[in-house]
Tab-separated table of C-alpha atoms in Angstrom:
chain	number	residue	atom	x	y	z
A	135	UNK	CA	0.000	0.000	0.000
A	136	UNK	CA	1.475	3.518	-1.323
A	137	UNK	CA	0.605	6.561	1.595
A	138	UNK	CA	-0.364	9.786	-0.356
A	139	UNK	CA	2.286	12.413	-1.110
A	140	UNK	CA	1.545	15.873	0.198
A	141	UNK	CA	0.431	18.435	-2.258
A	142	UNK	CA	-29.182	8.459	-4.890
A	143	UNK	CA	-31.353	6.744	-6.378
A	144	UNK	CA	-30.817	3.552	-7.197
A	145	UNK	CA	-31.559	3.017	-11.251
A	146	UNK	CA	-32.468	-0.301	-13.089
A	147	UNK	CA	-29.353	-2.227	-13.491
A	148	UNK	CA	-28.277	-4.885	-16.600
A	149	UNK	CA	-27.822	-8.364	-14.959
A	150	UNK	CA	-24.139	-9.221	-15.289
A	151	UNK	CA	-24.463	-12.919	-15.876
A	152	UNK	CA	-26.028	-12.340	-19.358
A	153	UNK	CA	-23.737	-9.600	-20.344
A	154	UNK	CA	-20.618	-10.146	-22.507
A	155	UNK	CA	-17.677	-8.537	-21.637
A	156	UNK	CA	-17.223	-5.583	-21.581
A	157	UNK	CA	-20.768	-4.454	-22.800
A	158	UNK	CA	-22.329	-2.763	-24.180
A	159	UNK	CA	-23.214	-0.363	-21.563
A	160	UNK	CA	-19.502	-0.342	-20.034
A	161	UNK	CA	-17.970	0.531	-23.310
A	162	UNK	CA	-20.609	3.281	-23.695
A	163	UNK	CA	-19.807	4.833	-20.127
A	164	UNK	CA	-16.160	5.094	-21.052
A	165	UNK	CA	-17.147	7.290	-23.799
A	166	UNK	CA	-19.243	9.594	-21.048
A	167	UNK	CA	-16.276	9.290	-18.845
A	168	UNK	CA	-13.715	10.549	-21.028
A	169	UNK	CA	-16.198	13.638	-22.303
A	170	UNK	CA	-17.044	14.410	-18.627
A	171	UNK	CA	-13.489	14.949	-17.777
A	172	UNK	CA	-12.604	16.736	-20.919
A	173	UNK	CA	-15.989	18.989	-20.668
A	174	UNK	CA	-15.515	19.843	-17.019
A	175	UNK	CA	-12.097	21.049	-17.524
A	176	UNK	CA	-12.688	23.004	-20.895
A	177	UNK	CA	-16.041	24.050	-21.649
A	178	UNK	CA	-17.151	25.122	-18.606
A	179	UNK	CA	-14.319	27.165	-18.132
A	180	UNK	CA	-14.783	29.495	-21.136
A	181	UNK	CA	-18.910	29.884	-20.283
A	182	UNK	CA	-18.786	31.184	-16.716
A	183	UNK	CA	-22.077	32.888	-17.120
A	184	UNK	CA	-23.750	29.510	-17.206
A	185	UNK	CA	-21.523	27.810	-14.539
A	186	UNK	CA	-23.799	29.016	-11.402
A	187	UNK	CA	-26.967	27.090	-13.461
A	188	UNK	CA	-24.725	24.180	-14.542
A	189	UNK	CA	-23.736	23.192	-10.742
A	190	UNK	CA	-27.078	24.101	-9.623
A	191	UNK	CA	-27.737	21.561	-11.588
A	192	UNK	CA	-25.940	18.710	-10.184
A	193	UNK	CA	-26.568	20.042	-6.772
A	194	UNK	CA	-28.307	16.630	-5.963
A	195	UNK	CA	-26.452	14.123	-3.667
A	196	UNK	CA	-23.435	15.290	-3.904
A	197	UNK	CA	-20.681	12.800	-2.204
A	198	UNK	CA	-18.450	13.211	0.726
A	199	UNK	CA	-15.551	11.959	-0.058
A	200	UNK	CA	-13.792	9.826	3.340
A	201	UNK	CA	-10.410	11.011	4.035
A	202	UNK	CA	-10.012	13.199	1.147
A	203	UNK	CA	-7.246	16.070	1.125
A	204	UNK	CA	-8.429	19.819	1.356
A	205	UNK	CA	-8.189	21.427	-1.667
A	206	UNK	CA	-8.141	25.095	-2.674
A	207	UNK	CA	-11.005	27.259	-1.513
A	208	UNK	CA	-13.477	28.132	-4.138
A	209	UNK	CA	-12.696	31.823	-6.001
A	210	UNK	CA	-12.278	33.726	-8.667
A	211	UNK	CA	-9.800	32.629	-11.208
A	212	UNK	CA	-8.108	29.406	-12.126
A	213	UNK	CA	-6.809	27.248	-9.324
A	214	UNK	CA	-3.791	28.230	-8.093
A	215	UNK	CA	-0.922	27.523	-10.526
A	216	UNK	CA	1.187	25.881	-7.921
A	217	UNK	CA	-1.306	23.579	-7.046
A	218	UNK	CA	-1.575	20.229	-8.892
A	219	UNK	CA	-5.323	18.303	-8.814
A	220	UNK	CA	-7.031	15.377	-9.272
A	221	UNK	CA	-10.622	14.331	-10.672
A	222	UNK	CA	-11.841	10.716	-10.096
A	223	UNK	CA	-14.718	9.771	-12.993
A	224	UNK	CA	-16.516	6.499	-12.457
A	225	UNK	CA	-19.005	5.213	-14.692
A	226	UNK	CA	-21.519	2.662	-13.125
A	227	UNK	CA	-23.488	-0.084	-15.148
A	228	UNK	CA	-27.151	1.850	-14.346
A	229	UNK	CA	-29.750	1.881	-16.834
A	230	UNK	CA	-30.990	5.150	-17.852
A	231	UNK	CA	-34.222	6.135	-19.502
A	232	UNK	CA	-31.878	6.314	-22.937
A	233	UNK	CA	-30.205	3.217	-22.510
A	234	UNK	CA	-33.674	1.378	-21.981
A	235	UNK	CA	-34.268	1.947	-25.454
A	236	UNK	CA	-31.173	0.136	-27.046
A	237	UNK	CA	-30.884	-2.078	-23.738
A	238	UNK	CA	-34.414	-2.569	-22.885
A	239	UNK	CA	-33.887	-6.522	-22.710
A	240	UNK	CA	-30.563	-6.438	-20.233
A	241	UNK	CA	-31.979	-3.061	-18.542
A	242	UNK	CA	-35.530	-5.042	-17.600
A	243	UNK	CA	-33.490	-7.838	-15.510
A	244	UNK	CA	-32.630	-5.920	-12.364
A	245	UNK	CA	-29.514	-7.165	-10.958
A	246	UNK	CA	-28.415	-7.231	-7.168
A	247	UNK	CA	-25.576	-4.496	-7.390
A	248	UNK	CA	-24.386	-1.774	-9.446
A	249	UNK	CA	-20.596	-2.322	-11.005
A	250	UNK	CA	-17.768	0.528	-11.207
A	251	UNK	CA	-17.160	-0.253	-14.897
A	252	UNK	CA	-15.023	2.514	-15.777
A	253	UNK	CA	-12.248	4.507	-13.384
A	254	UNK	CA	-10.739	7.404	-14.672
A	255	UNK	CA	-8.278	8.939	-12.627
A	256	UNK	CA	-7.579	12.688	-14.868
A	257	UNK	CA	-4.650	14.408	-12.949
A	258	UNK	CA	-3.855	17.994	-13.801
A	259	UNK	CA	-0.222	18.970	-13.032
A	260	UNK	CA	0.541	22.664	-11.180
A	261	UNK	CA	1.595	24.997	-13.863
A	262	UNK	CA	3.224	24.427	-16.565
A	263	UNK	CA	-0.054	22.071	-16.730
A	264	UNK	CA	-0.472	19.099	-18.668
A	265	UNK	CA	-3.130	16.553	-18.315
A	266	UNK	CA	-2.922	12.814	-17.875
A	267	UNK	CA	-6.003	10.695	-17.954
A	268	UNK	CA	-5.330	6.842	-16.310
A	269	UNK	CA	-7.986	4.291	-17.220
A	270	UNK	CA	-8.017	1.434	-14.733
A	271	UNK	CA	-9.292	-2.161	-16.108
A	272	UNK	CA	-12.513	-2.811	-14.500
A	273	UNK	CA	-10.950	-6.789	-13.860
A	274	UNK	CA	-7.937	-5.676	-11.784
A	275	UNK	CA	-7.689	-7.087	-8.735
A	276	UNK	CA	-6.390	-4.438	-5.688
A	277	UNK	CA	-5.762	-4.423	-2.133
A	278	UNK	CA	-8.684	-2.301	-1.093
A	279	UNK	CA	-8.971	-0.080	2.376
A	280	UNK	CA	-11.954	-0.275	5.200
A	281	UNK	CA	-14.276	2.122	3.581
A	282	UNK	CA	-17.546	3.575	5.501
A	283	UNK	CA	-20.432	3.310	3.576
A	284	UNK	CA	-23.074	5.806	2.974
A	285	UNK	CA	-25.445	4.319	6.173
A	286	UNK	CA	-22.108	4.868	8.104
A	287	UNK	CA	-21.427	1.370	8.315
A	288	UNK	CA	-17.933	0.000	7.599
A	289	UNK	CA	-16.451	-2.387	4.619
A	290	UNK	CA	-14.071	-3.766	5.912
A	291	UNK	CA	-10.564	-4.216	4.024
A	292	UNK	CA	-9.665	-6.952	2.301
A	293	UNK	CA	-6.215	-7.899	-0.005
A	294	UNK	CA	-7.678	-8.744	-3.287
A	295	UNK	CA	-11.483	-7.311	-4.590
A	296	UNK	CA	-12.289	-7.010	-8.276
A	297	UNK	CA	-11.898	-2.796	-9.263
A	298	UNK	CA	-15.697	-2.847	-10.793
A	299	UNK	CA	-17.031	-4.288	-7.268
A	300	UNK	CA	-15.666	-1.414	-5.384
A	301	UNK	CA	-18.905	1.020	-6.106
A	302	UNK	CA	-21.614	-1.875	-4.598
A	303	UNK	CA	-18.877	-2.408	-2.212
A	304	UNK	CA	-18.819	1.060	-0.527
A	305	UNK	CA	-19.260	3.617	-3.419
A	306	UNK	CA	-17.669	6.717	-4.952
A	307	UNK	CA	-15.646	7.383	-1.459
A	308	UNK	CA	-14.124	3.835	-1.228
A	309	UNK	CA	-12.912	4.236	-5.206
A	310	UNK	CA	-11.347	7.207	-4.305
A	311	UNK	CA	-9.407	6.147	-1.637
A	312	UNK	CA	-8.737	2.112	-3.138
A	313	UNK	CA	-6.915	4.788	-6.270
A	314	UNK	CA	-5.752	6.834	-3.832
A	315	UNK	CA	-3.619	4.411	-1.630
A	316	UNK	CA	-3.008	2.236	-4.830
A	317	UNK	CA	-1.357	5.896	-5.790
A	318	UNK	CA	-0.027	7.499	-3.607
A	319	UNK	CA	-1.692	10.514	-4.760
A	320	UNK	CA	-4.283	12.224	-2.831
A	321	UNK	CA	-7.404	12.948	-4.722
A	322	UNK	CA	-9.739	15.916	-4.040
A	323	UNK	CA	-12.450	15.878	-6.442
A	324	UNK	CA	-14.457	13.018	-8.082
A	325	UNK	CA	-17.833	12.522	-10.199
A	326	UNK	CA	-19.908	9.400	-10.781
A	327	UNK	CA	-21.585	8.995	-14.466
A	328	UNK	CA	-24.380	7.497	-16.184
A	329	UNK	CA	-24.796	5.930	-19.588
A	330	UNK	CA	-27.377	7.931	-20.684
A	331	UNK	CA	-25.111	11.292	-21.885
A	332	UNK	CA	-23.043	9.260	-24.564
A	333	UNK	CA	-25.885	9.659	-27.484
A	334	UNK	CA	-26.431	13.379	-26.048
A	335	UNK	CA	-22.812	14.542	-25.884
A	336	UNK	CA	-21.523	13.398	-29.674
A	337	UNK	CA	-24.969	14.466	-30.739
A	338	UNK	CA	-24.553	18.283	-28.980
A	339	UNK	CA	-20.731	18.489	-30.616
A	340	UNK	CA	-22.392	17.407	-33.664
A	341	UNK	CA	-20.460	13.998	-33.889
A	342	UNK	CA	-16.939	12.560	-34.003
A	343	UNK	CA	-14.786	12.180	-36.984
A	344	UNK	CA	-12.922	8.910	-36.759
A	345	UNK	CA	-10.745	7.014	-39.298
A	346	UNK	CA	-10.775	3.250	-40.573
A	347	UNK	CA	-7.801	1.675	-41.745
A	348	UNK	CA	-7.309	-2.106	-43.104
A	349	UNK	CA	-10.205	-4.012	-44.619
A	350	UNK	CA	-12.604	-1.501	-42.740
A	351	UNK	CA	-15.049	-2.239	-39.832
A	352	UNK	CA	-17.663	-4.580	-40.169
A	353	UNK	CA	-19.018	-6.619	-36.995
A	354	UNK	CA	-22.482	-7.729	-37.235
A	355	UNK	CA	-22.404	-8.306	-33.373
A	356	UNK	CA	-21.691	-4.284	-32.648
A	357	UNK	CA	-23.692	-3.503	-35.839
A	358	UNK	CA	-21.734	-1.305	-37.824
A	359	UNK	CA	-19.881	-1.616	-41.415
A	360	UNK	CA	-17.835	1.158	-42.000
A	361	UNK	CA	-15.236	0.930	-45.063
A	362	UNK	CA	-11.566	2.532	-44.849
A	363	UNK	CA	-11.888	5.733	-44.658
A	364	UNK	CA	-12.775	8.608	-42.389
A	365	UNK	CA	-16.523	9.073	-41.266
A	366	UNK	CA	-18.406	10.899	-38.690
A	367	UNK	CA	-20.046	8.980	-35.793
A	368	UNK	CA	-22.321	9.862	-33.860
A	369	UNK	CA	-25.476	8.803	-31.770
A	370	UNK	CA	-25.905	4.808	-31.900
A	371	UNK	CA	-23.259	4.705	-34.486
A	372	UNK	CA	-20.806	6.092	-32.083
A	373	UNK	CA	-21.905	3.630	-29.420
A	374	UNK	CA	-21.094	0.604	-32.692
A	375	UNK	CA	-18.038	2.141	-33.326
A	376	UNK	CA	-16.528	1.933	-29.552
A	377	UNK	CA	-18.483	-1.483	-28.957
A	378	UNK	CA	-17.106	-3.044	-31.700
A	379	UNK	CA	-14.696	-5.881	-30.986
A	380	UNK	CA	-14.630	-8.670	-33.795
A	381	UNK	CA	-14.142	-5.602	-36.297
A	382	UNK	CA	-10.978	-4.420	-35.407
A	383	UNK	CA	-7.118	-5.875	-34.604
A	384	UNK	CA	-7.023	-9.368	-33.280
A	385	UNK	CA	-10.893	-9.359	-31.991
A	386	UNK	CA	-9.971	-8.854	-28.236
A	387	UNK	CA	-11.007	-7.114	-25.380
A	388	UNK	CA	-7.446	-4.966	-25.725
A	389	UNK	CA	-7.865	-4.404	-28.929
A	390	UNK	CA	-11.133	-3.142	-28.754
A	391	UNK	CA	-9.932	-0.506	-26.164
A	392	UNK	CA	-7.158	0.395	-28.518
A	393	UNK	CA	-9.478	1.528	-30.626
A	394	UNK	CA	-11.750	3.260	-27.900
A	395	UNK	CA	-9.047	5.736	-27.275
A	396	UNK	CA	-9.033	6.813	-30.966
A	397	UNK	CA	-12.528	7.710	-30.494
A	398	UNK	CA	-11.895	8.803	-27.115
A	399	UNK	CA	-8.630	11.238	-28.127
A	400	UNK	CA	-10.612	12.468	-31.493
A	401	UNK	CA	-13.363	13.459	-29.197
A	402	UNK	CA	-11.765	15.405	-26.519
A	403	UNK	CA	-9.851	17.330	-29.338
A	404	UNK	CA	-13.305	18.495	-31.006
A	405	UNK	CA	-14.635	19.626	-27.360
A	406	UNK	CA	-11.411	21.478	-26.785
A	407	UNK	CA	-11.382	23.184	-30.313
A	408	UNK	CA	-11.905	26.348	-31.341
A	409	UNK	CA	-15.160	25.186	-33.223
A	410	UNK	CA	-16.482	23.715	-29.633
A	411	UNK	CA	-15.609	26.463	-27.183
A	412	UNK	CA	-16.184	29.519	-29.028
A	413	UNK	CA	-19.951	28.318	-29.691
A	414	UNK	CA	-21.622	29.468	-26.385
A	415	UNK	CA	-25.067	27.231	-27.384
A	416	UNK	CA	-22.754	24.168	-28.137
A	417	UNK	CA	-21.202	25.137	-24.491
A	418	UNK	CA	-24.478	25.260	-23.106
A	419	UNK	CA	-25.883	22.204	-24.414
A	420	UNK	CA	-22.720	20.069	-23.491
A	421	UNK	CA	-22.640	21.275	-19.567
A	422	UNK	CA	-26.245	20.402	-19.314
A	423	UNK	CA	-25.598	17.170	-21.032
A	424	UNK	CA	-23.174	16.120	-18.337
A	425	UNK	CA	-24.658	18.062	-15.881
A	426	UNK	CA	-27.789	15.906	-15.832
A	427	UNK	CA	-25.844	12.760	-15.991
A	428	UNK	CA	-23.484	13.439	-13.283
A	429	UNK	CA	-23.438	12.926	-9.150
A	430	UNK	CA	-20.327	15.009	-7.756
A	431	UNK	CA	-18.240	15.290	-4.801
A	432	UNK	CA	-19.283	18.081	-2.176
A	433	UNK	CA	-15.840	19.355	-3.059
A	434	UNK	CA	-16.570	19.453	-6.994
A	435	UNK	CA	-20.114	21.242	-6.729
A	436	UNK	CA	-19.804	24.399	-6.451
A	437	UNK	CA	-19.538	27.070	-9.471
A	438	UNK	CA	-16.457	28.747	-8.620
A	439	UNK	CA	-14.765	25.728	-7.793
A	440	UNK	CA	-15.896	24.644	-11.886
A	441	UNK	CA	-14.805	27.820	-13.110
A	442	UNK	CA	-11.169	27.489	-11.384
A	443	UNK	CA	-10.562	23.510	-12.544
A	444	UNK	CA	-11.642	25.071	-16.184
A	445	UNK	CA	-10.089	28.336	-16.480
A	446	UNK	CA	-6.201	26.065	-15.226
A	447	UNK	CA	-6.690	23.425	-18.296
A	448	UNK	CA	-7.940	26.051	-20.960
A	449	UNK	CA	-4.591	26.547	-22.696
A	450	UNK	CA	-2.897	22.643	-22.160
A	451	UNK	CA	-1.730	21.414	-25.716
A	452	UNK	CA	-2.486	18.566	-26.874
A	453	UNK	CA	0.794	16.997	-26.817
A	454	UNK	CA	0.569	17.515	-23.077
A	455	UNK	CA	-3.195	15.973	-22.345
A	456	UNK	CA	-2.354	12.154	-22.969
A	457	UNK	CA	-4.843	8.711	-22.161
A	458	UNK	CA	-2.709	5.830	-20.670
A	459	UNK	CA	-3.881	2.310	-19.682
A	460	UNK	CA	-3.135	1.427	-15.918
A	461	UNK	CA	-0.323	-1.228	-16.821
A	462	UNK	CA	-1.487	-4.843	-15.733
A	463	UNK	CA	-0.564	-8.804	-16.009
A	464	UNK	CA	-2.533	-11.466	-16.017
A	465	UNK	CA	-3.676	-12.874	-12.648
A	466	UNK	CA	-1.781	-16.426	-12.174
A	467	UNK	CA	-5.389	-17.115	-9.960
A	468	UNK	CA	-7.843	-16.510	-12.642
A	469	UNK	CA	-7.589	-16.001	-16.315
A	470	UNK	CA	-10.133	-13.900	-16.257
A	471	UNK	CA	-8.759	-11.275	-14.225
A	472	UNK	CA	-5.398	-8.780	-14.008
A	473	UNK	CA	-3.103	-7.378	-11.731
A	474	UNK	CA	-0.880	-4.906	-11.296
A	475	UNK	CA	2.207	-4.122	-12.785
A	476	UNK	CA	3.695	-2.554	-9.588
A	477	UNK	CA	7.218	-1.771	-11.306
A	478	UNK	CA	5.893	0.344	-14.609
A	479	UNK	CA	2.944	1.247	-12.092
A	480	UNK	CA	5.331	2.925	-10.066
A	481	UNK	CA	7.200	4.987	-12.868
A	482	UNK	CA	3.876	6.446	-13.472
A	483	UNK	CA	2.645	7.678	-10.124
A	484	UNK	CA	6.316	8.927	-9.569
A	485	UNK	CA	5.978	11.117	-12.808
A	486	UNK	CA	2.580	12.467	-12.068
A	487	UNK	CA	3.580	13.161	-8.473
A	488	UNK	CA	6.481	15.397	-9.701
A	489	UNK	CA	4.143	17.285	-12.236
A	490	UNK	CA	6.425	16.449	-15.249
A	491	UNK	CA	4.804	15.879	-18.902
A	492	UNK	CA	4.793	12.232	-19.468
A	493	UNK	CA	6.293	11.050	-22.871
A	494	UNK	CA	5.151	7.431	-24.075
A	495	UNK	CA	7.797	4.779	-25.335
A	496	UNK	CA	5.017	1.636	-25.687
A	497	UNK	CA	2.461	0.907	-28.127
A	498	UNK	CA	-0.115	3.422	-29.024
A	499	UNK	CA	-2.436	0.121	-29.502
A	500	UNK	CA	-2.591	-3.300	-27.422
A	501	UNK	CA	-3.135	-6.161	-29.733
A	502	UNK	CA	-3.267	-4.320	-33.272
A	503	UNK	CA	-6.550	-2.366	-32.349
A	504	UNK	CA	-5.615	0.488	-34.230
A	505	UNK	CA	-2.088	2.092	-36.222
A	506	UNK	CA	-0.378	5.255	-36.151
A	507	UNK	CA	-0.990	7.381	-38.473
A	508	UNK	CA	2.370	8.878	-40.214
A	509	UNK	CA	2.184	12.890	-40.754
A	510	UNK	CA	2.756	13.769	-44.358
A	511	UNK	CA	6.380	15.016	-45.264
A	512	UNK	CA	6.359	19.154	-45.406
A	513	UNK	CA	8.719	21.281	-46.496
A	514	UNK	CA	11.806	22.166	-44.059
A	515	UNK	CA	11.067	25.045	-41.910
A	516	UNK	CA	13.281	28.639	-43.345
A	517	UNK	CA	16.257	28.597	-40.557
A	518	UNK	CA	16.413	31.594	-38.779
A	519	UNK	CA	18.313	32.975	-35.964
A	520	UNK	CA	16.373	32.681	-32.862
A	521	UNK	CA	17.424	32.103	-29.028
A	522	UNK	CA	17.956	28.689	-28.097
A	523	UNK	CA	15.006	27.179	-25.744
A	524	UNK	CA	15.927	25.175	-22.960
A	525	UNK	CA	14.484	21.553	-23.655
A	526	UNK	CA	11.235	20.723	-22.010
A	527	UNK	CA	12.198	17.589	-19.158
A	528	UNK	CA	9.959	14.737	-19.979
A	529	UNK	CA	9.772	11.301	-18.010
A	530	UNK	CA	9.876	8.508	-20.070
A	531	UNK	CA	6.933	6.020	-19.375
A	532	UNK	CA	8.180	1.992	-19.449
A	533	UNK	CA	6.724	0.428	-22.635
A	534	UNK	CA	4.600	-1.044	-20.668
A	535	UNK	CA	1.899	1.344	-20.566
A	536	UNK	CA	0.670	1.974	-24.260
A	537	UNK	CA	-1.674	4.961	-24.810
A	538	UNK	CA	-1.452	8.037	-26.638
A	539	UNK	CA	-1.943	11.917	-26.406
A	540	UNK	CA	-4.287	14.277	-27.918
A	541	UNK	CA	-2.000	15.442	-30.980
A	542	UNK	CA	-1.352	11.704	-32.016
A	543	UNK	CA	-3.918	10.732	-34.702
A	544	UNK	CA	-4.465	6.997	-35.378
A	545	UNK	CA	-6.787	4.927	-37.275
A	546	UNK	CA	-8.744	1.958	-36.094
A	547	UNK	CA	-7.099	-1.413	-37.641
A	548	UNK	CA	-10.372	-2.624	-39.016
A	549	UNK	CA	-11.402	-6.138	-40.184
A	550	UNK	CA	-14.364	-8.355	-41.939
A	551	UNK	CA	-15.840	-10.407	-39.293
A	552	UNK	CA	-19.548	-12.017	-40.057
């Protein structure tokens, strides 16, 4: 166990035994996860007239999070540029008035808990910031803290609990401080998700461009046939496109998130373009999106507190906002299951705990799920004489943790499957 640095209702839930995995509704929540993060530290920030109505908004049930550090007072401005934070997004499996109508079978067989399906841990360094968004596998099995549930009961600890049991377990609290511990890093803010804002969101930013390479997509299973080529998802189509799995790379589970992160990286560069945030009604209509989708920490609801995590990410490049995948092996108990890398685990909490931009050495894809795309040759750049910069200090992550950043573009690794 790592000690920290310094620095509602319950919905109708899919019944895991008949679900594949992941499904359906897990792979859709990552999509909401990622555009929560990315929203709540860019779009809100450049509408702070409609901040006060957006956290009004998601007022209801806020969370207290157990343990959690104090973080900067609420105010006007960014958050303090020596100050580093941290945003914990979890998606749960609940079914939604939406989902019902593309899961109405699974959503009509109420099941006896409600799974964590997607973790994202988005830290935001102190300034210079850059952004680094850590997805954990829902099947990794962690050492998990006595947590005090809601009712003020107590969960006790226990050395090895699956990561998507932890929200029936003790919810959004215990998450926190499972990551937290598992980090080292103390996290201050944190948000729990439902399925129901992935149609809205790539419907409000008017879809997602994405790009097919290989034979094209076509998986009868996801339902979608795309041919190579770029095309603009959105919708159900964007739900086919990040459920797919027998369409792209070597038809597994990794390669199907491969492929996720495309859509995922292609989709927090439209909300954090110029087209996005300069279109106050596209603002608008994205905040409420999440907003109504969302169940915060006490910390995270309130509107200055919103405006300050937005205004300190506004100006990040994209080469320093970058999606990794917690690195993992497979669990010598059960093949069905992973566990941590500890060693390349390590290398990444130590560079996010010293605030450095994190450059990748592995795979941008696990198990062929998509391919790099290679920039066009240009002409060489007119030398002139200009001062020499000092050479930004990057940490090296091990290769094994794949991912990529914003700026990379790739293109899913498609295939024919019947």
């Amino acid at each position: 166990m790592r000690r920290p640095h310094d620095s509602t209702d319950r919905s109708t839930v899919a019944r895991h035994a008949h679900l594949p995995s992941p499904s359906r509704l897990s792979v859709g929540l990552k999509l909401t996860g990622i555009a929560l993060s990315v929203v709540l530290v860019s779009a809100i920030a450049v509408a702070g007239y409609l901040v006060a109505d957006f956290a009004n908004r998601i007022g209801d049930g806020a969370v207290v999070l157990e343990g959690a550090p104090t973080v900067a007072p609420p105010a006007l401005g960014p958050y303090p540029a020596d100050k580093s934070f941290d945003i914990l997004v979890v998606g749960t499996d609940e079914c939604g008035e939406i989902s019902k109508q593309y899961l109405a079978e699974r959503c009509e067989k109420v099941d006896d808990g409600i799974r964590n399906d997607v973790n994202l841990l988005v830290h935001v360094s102190a300034e210079p910031r850059n952004v680094t968004v850590v997805s954990f596998p829902r099947d990794l099995m962690v050492k998990v803290p006595s947590c005090t549930r809601e009712d003020g009961s107590t969960a006790p600890s226990s050395p090895r609990v699956a990561f998507n049991s932890l929200f029936d377990r003790a919810g959004v609290s215990c998450i926190v401080k499972t990551v937290s511990e598992l980090s080292g890093i103390p996290i201050g803010f944190a948000a729990k998700i439902s399925f129901d804002g992935v149609i809205e969101i790539t419907d409000a930013i008017g879809g997602v461009e994405v790009c097919v390479a290989g034979k094209g997509i076509r998986d009868s299973q996801a339902g979608i046939n795309l041919p190579p080529g770029t095309h603009t998802v959105s919708g159900p189509d964007a739900l086919a496109f990040i459920r797919t799995r027998h369409g792209v790379g070597d038809e597994s589970d990794l390669a199907r998130i491969s492929n996720q992160q495309q859509y995922m990286s292609r989709l927090a560069k439209k909300i954090l373009s110029a087209e996005t945030l300069t279109d106050p009604a596209k603002v608008l209509r994205l905040a409420t999106t999440v907003a109504d989708n969302i169940v915060p920490s006490e910390s995270l609801n309130n509107a200055l507190t919103l405006t300050q995590l937005g205004l300190a990410l506004k100006d990040v490049p994209f080469s320093d906002f970058v999606f990794v995948q917690f690195p993992n092996g497979a669990d010598p108990a059960d093949s069905d299951k992973v566990v941590p890398d500890e060693a390349a685990a390590e290398h990444l909490w130590q560079a996010l705990i010293a605030g450095q931009p994190i450059a990748l050495s592995g795979d941008v894809a696990t198990n062929s799920g998509v391919e790099l795309v290679t920039p066009a040759p240009t002409a060489p750049p007119v030398e002139t004489a200009t001062p020499t910069e000092t050479p930004e200090v990057r940490t090296t992550l091990p290769p094994e943790i794949s991912g990529q950043s914003v700026d990379q573009e790739t293109c899913s690794n498609g295939r024919q499957s019947k």
